[in-house]
Short mmCIF file of C-alpha atoms in Angstrom, two decimals:
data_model
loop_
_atom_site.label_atom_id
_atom_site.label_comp_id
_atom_site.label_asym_id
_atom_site.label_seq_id
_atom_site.Cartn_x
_atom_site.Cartn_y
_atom_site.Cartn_z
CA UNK T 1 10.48 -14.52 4.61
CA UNK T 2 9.47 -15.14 8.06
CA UNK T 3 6.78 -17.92 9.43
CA UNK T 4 4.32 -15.71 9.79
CA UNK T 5 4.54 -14.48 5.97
CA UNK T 6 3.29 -18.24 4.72
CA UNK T 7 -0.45 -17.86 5.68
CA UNK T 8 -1.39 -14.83 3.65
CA UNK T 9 1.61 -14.34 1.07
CA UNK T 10 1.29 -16.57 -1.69
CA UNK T 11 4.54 -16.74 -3.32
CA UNK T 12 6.30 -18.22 -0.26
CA UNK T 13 7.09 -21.30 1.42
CA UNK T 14 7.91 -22.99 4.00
CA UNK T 15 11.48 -23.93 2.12
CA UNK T 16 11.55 -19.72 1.89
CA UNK T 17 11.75 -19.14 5.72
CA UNK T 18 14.80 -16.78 6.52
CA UNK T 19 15.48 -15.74 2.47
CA UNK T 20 15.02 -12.34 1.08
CA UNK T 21 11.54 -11.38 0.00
CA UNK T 22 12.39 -9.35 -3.14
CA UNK T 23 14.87 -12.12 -4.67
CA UNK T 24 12.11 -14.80 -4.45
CA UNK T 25 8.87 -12.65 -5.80
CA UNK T 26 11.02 -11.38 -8.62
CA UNK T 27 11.68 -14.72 -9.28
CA UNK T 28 8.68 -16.48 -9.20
CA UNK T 29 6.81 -13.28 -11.02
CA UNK T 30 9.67 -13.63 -13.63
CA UNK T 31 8.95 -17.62 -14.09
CA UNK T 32 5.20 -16.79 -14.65
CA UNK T 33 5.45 -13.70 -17.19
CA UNK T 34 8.85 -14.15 -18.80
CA UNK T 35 7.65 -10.55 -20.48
CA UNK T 36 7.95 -8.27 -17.81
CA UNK T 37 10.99 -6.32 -16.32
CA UNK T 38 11.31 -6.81 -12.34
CA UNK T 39 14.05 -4.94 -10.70
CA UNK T 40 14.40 -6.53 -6.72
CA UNK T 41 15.61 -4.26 -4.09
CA UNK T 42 15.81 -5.55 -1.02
CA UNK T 43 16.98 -2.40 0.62
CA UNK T 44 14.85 -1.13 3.70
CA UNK T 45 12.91 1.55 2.95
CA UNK T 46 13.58 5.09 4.43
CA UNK T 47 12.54 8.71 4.26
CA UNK T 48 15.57 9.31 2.25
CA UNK T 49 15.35 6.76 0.08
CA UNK T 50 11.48 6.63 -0.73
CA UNK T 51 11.68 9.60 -3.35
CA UNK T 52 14.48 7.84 -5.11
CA UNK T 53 12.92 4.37 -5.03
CA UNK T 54 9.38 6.16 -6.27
CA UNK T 55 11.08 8.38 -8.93
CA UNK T 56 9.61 8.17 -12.43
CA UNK T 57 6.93 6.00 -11.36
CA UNK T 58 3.70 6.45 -13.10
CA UNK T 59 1.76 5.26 -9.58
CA UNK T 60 2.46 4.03 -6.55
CA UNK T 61 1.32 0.73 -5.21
CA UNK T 62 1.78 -0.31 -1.48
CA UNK T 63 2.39 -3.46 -0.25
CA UNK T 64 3.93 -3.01 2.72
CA UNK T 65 3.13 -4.48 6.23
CA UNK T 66 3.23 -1.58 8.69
CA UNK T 67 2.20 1.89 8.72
CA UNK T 68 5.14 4.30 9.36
CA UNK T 69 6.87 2.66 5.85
CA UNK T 70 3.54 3.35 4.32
CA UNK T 71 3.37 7.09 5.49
CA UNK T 72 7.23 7.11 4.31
CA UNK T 73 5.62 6.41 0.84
CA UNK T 74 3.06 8.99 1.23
CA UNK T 75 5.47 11.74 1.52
CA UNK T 76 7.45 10.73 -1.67
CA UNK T 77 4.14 10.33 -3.28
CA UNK T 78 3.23 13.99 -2.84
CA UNK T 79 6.50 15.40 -2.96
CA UNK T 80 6.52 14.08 -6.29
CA UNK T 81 3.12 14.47 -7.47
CA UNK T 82 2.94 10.68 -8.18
CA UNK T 83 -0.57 8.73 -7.06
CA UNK T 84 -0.76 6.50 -4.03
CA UNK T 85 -2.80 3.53 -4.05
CA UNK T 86 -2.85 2.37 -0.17
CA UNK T 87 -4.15 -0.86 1.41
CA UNK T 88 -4.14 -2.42 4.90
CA UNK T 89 -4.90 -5.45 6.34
CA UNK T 90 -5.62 -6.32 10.01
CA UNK T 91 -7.20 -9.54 11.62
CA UNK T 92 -10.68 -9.68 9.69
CA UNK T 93 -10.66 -5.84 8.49
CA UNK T 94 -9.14 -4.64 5.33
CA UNK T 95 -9.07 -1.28 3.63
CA UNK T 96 -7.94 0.82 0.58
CA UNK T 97 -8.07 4.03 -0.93
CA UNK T 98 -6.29 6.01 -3.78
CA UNK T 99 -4.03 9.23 -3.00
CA UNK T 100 -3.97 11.26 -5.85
CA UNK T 101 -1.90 14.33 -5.05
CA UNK T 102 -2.71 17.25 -5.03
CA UNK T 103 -6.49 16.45 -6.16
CA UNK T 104 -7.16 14.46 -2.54
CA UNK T 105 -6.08 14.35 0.53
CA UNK T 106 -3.40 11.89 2.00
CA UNK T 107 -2.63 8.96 4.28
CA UNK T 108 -1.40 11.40 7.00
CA UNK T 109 -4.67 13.62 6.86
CA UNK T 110 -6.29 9.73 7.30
CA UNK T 111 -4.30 8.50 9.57
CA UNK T 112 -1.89 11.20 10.68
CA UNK T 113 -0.30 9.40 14.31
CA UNK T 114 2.35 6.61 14.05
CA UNK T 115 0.18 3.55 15.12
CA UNK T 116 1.70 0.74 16.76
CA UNK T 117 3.51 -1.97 14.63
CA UNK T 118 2.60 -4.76 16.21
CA UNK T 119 5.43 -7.89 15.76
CA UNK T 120 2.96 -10.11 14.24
CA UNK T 121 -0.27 -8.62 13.15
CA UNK T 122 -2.74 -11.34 13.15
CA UNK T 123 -4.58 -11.59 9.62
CA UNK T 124 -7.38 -13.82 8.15
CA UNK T 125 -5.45 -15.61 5.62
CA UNK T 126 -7.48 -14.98 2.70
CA UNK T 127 -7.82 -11.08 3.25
CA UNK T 128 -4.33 -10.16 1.34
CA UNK T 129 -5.81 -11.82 -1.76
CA UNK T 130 -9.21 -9.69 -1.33
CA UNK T 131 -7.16 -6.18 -0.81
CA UNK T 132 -4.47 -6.87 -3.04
CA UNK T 133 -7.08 -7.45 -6.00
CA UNK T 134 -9.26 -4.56 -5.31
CA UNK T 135 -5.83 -2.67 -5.10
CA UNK T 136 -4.85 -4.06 -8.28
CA UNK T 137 -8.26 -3.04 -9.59
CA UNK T 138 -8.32 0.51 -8.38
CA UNK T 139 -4.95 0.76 -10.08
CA UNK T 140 -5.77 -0.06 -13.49
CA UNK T 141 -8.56 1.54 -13.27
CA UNK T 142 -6.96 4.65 -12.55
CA UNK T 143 -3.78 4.11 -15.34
CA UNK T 144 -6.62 3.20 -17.99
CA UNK T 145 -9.31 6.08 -17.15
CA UNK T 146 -7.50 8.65 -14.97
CA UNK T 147 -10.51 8.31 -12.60
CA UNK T 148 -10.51 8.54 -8.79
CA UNK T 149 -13.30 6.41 -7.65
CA UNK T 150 -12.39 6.51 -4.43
CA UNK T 151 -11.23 9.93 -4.00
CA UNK T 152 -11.05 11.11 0.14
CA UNK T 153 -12.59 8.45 0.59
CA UNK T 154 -11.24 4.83 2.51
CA UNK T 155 -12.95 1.66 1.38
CA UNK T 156 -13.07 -0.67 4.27
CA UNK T 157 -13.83 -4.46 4.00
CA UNK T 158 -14.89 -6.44 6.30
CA UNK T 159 -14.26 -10.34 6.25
CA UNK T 160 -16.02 -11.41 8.99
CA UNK T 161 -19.35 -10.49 7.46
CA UNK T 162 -18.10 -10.04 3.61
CA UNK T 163 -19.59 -6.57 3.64
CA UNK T 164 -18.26 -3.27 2.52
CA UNK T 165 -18.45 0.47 4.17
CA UNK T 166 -17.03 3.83 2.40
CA UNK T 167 -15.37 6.66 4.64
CA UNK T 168 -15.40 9.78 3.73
CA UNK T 169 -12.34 12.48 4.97
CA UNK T 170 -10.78 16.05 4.21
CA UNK T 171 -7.44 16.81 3.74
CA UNK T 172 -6.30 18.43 7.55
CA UNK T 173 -4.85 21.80 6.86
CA UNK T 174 -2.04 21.71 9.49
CA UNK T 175 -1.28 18.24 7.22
CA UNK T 176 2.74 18.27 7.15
CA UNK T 177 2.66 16.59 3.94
CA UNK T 178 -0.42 17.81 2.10
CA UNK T 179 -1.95 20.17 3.84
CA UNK T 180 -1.85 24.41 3.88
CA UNK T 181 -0.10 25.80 6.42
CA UNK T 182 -1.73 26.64 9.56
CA UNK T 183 -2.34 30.46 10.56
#
């Protein structure tokens, strides 16, 4: 947990500075639903390992903080066929969308170049809370109905003026991950 973590991660403290992330959230989730079954891995997560982390998942759910780990889960999601439920945050700007291979395109066709990870990316505190629900929400949605509401498309929320936009994209056909070969 690092300083920077405490305005828009709820879980933490300022007590958690400098501990593991996984440890603590599988604690604290534990103490509030004894019922459920958390498994912490604190490992870092590579292309290798992303398959093997992701295998025999019913759907993918990404809460990660910078973009080349998130297109590291995009490729295990569509190597194994498993849905992809992306979200971003970035100062007042926050976005989502649902993968859903090989129905829709994917992150890559999105957002194919390796943007710049920043080493703090500044974020309106209460933005996590706003993508991580509508995540949550597009995920249920999709485990209870099977529907894609969102399909090629990128939900974008803005928190500066609490308004929402849709973007619409195709899947890129020289895609290395979902896309056809190019001729």
């Amino acid at each position: 947990v690092e300083q920077s973590n405490l305005n828009r991660q709820i879980l933490f403290t300022a007590e958690d500075i400098g501990k593991p992330k996984a440890a603590l959230v599988a604690r604290r989730l534990s103490a509030q639903n004894p019922e459920i079954e958390i498994e912490a891995i604190s490992d870092k997560l590579t292309e290798t390992n992303a398959s093997e982390l992701a295998s025999g998942c019913d759907l993918i759910i990404d809460g990660l903080d910078n973009h080349s780990d998130r297109l590291k889960l995009n490729k295990a999601s569509f190597d194994l066929g498993i849905p992809f439920v992306y979200g971003a945050i970035n100062e007042w700007l926050g976005q989502l969308s649902l993968f859903n291979p090989p129905q829709t395109a994917c992150l890559a066709c999105l957002l194919p170049e390796k943007l710049q990870n920043p080493e703090v990316t500044p974020v309106f505190g209460a933005l996590p809370g706003v993508i991580g629900s509508l995540q949550a929400t597009l995920a249920l949605r999709y485990l209870m109905t099977g529907e894609n509401p969102v399909s090629n498309a990128l939900l974008i929320f803005r928190g500066d003026t609490i308004t929402f936009e849709t973007v619409t994209f195709e899947r890129r056909p020289g895609c290395g991950v979902c896309g056809k070969p190019s001729r």
